[in-house]
Tab-separated table of C-alpha atoms and ligand atoms in Angstrom:
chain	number	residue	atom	x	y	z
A	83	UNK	CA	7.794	-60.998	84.829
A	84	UNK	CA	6.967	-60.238	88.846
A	85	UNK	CA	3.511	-60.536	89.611
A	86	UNK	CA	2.434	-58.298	92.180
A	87	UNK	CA	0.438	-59.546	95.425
A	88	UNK	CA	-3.210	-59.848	94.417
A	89	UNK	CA	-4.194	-57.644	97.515
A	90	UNK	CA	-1.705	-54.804	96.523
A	91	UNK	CA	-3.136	-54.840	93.133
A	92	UNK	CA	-6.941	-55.356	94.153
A	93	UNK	CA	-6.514	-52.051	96.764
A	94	UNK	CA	-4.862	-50.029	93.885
A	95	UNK	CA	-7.570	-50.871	91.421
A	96	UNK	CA	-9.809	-49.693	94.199
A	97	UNK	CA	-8.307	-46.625	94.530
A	98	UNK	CA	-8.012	-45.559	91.358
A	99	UNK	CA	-11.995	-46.745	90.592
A	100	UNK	CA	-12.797	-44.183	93.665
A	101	UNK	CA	-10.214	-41.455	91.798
A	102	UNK	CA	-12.042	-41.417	89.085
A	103	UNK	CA	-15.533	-41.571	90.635
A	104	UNK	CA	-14.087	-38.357	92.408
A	105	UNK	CA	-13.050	-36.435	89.408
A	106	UNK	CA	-15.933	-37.450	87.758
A	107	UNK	CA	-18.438	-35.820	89.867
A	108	UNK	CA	-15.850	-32.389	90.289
A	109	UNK	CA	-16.157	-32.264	86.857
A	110	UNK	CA	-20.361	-33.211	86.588
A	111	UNK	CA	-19.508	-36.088	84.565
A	112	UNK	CA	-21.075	-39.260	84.497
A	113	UNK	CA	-18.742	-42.432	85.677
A	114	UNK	CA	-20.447	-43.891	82.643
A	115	UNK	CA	-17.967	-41.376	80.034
A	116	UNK	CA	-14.832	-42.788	81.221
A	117	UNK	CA	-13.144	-46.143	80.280
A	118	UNK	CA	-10.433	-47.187	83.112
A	119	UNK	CA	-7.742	-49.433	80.580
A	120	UNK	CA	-5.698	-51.110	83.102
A	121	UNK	CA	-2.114	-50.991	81.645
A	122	UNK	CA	-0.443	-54.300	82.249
A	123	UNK	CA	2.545	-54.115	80.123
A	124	UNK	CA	5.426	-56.991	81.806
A	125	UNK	CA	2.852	-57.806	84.327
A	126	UNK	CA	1.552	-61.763	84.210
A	127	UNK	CA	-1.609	-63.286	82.545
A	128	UNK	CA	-2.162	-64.455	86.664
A	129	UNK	CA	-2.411	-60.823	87.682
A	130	UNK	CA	-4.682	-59.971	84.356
A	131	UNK	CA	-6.843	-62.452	85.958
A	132	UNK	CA	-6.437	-61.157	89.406
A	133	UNK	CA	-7.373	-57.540	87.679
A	134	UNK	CA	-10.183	-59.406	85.760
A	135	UNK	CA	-11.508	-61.171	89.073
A	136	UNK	CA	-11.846	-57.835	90.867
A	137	UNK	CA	-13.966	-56.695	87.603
A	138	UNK	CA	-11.817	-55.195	85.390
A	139	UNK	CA	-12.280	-55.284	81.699
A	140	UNK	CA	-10.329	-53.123	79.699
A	141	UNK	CA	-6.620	-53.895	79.872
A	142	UNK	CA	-3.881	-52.456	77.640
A	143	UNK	CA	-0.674	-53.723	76.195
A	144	UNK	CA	2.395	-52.069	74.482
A	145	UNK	CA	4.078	-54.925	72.535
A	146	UNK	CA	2.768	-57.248	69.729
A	147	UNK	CA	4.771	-60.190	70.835
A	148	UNK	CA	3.963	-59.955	74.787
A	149	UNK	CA	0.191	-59.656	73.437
A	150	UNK	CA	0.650	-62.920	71.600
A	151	UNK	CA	2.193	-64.794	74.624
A	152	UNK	CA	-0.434	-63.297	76.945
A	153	UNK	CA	-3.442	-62.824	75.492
A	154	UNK	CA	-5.240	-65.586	73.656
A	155	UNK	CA	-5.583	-67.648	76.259
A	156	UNK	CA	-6.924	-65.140	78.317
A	157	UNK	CA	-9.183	-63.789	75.875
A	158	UNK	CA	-10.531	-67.673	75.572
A	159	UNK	CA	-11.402	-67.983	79.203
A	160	UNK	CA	-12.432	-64.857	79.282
A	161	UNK	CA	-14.239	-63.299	75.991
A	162	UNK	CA	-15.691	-60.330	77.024
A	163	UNK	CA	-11.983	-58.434	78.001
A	164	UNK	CA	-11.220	-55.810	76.341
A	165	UNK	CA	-7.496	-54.928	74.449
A	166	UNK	CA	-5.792	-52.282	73.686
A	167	UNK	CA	-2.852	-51.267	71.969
A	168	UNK	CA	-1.479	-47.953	73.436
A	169	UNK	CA	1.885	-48.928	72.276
A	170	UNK	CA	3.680	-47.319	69.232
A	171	UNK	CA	3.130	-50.019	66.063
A	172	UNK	CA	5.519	-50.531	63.366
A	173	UNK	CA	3.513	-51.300	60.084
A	174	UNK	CA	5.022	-54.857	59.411
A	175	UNK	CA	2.970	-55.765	62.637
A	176	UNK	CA	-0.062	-54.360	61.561
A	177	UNK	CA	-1.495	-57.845	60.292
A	178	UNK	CA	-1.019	-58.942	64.418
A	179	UNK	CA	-2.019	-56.041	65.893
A	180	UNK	CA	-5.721	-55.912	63.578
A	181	UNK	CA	-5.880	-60.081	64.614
A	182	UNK	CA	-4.905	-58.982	67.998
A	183	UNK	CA	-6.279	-55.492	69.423
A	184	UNK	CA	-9.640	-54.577	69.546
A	185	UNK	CA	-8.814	-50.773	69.643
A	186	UNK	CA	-5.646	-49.183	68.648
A	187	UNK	CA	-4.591	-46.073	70.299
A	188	UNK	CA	-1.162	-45.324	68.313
A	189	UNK	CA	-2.048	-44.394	64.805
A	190	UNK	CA	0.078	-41.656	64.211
A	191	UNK	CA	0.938	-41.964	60.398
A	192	UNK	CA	0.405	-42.745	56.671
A	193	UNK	CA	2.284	-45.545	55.987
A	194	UNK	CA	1.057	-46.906	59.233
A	195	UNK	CA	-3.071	-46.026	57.994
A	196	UNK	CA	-2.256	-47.639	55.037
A	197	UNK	CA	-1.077	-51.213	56.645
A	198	UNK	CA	-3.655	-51.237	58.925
A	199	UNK	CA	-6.745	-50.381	56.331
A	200	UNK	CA	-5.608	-53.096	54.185
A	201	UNK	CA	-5.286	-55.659	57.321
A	202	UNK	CA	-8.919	-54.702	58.224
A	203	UNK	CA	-10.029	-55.052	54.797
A	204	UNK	CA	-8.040	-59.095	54.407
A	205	UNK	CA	-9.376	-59.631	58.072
A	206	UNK	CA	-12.896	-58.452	57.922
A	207	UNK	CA	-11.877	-56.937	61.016
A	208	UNK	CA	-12.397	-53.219	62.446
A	209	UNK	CA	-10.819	-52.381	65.666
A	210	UNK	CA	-11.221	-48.811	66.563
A	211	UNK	CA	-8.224	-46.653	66.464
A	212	UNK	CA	-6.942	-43.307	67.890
A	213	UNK	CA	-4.686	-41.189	66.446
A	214	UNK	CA	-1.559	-40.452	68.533
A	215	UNK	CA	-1.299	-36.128	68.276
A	216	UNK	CA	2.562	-35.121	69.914
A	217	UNK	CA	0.875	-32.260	71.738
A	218	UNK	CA	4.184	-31.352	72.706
A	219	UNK	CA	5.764	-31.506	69.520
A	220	UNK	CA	8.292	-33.375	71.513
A	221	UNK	CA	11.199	-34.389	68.697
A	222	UNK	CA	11.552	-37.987	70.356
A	223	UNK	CA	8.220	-38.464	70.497
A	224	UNK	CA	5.692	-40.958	68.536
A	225	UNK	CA	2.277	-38.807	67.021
A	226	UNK	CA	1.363	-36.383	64.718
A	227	UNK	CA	2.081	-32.965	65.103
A	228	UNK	CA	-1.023	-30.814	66.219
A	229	UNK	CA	-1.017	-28.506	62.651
A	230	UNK	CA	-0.834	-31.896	60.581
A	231	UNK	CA	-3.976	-33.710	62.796
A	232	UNK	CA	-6.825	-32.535	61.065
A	233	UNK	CA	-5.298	-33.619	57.640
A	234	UNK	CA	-4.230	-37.050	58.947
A	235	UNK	CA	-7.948	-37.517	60.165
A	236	UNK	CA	-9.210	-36.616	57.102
A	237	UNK	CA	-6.768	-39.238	55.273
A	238	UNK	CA	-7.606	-41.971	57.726
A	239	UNK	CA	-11.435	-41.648	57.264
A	240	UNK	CA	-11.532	-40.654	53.519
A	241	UNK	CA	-8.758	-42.423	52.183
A	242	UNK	CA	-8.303	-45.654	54.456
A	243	UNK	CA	-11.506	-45.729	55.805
A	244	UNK	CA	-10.975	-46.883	59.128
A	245	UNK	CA	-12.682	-46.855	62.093
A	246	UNK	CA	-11.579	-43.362	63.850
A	247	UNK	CA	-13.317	-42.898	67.288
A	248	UNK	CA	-10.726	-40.717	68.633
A	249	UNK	CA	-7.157	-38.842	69.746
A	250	UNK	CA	-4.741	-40.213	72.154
A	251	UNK	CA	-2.093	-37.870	73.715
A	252	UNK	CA	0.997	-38.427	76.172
A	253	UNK	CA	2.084	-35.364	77.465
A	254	UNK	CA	5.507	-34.091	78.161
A	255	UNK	CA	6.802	-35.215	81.426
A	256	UNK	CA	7.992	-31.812	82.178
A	257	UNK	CA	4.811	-29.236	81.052
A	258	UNK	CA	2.012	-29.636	83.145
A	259	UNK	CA	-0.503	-31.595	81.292
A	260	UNK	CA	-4.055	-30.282	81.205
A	261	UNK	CA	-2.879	-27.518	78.340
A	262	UNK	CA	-1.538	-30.616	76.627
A	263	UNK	CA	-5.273	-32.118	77.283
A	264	UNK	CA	-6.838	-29.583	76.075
A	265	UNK	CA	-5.473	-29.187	72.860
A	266	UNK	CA	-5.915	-32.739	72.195
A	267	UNK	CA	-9.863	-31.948	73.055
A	268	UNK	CA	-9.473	-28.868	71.094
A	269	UNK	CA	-8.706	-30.648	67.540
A	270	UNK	CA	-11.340	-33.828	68.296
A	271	UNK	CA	-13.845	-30.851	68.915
A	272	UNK	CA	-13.677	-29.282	65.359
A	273	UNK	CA	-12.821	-32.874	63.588
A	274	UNK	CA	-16.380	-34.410	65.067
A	275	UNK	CA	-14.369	-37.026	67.080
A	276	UNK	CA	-15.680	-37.958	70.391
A	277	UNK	CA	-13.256	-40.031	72.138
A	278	UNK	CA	-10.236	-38.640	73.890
A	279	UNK	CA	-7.299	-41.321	75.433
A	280	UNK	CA	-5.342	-39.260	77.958
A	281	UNK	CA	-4.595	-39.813	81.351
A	282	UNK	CA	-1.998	-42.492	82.708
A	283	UNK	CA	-1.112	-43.005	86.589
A	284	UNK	CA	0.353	-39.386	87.561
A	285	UNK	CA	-2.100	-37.327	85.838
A	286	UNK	CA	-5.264	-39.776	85.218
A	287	UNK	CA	-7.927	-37.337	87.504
A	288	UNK	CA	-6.723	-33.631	86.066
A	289	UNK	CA	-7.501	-35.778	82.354
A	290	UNK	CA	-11.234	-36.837	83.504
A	291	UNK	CA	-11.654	-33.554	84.492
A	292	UNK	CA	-10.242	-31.962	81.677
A	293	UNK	CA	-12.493	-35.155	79.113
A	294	UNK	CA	-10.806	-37.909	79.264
A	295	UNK	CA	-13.142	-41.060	77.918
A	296	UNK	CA	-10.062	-43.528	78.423
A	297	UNK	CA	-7.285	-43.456	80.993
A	298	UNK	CA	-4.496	-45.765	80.422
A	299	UNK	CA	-3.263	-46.441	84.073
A	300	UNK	CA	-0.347	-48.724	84.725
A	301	UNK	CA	1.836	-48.730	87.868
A	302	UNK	CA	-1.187	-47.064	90.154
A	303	UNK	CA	-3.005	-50.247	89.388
A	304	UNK	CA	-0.108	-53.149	89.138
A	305	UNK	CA	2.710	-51.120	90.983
A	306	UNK	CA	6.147	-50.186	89.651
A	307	UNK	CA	7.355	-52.397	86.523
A	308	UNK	CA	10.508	-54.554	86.998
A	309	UNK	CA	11.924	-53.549	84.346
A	310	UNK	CA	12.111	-50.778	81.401
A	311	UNK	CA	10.128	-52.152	78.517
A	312	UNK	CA	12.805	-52.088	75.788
A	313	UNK	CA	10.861	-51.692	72.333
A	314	UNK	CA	10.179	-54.804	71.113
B	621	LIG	C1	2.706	-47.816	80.213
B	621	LIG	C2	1.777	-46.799	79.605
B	621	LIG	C3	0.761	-46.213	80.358
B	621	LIG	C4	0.585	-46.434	81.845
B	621	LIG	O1	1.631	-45.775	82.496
B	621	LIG	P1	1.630	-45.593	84.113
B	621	LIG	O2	2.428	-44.360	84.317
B	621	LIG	O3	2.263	-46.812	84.653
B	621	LIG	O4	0.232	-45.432	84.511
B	621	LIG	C5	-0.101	-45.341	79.711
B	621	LIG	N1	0.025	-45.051	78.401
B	621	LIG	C6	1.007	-45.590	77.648
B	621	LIG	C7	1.096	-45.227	76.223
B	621	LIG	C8	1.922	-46.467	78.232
B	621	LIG	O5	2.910	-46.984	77.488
């Protein structure tokens, strides 16, 4: 893992606080709405604790095992941090990830609702989850497809009884993304669900202004990662 200078990191942090202050008040939006999660993925527990110096709470993660080298230590010296899963989660992790996470941001089917209301039911445990919508409808692409959304909600509060606060999107990387963000606003609207994850480094400000309560920002924060995260 490269750590990033603690200056570099502290400035970008700064400047993405004052980006979304910005978009905030273009939109009329309190600050108070939106939830910056710091996306750390291959970045070290030092410069989580850099991020967490400067005042940072919320920090996200993509794999179960780098959240199990990383992250209990942290969360020991430092209890009141925040973590999320924005990762996709395959369902023979779903006993980690409910120990782990306190919100998960990837729920995007059955089988995986299913693991992950039994794991909260052995664990006592209730993270909050988002369901992953493919707004796109992008073939290689982890979520739900927007016409099946409002039935998988239905299943995952009726049937597994989890704790649904909201929908999570990633946009194409080709379309421009506020139709893609507001769809994903669209189908929380008429399924009661108040929380909307969208947003990452290049598009972060258009999704306040278009509702974001969570942006997941990575490399504006922590700069470019070394190297590609392979699934793991
Ligand atoms: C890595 C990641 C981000 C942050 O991406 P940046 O472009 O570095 O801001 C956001 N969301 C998800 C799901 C990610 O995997």
């Amino acid at each position: 893992m490269n750590a990033p200078a603690t200056s570099a990191m502290a400035e970008g942090l700064a400047q993405v606080q004052a980006e979304i202050a910005a978009a905030c008040a273009r939109a009329g939006r309190s600050r108070a709405e939106v939830r910056l999660i710091a996306a750390c993925k291959t970045f070290p527990a030092d410069t989580v604790r850099a991020a967490i110096a400067c005042g940072q709470t919320a920090f996200g993660e993509n794999y179960v095992q780098e959240t199990k080298d990383k992250w209990p230590v942290l969360k020991e010296e430092h209890p009141h941090t925040e973590l999320h899963l924005i990762g996709p989660l395959q369902s023979n992790k779903a006993r980690e990830a409910v120990a782990l996470f306190d919100v998960i941001h990837s729920l995007d089917r059955p089988s995986l609702a299913k693991a992950l209301s039994r794991q909260c039911e052995n664990q006592a445990r209730r993270p909050a989850m988002f369901i992953q919508v493919n707004t796109g409808s992008e073939p290689q692409k982890a979520g739900v497809l927007p016409e099946e959304a409002d039935a998988f909600i239905a299943a995952c509060r009726a049937l597994y009884q989890l704790n649904l606060t909201g929908l999570m999107c990633i946009p194409p990387a080709d379309e421009p993304a506020e139709a893609h963000f507001d769809l994903l606003a669209k189908i929380a609207a008429r399924n009661g669900l108040d929380e909307l994850s969208m947003g990452m480094s290049s598009d972060y400000a258009k999704a306040v202004e278009h509702g974001a309560t969570h942006v997941r920002v990575g490399s504006a924060i922590f700069g470019n990662r070394s190297y590609p995260p392979a699934d793991r």
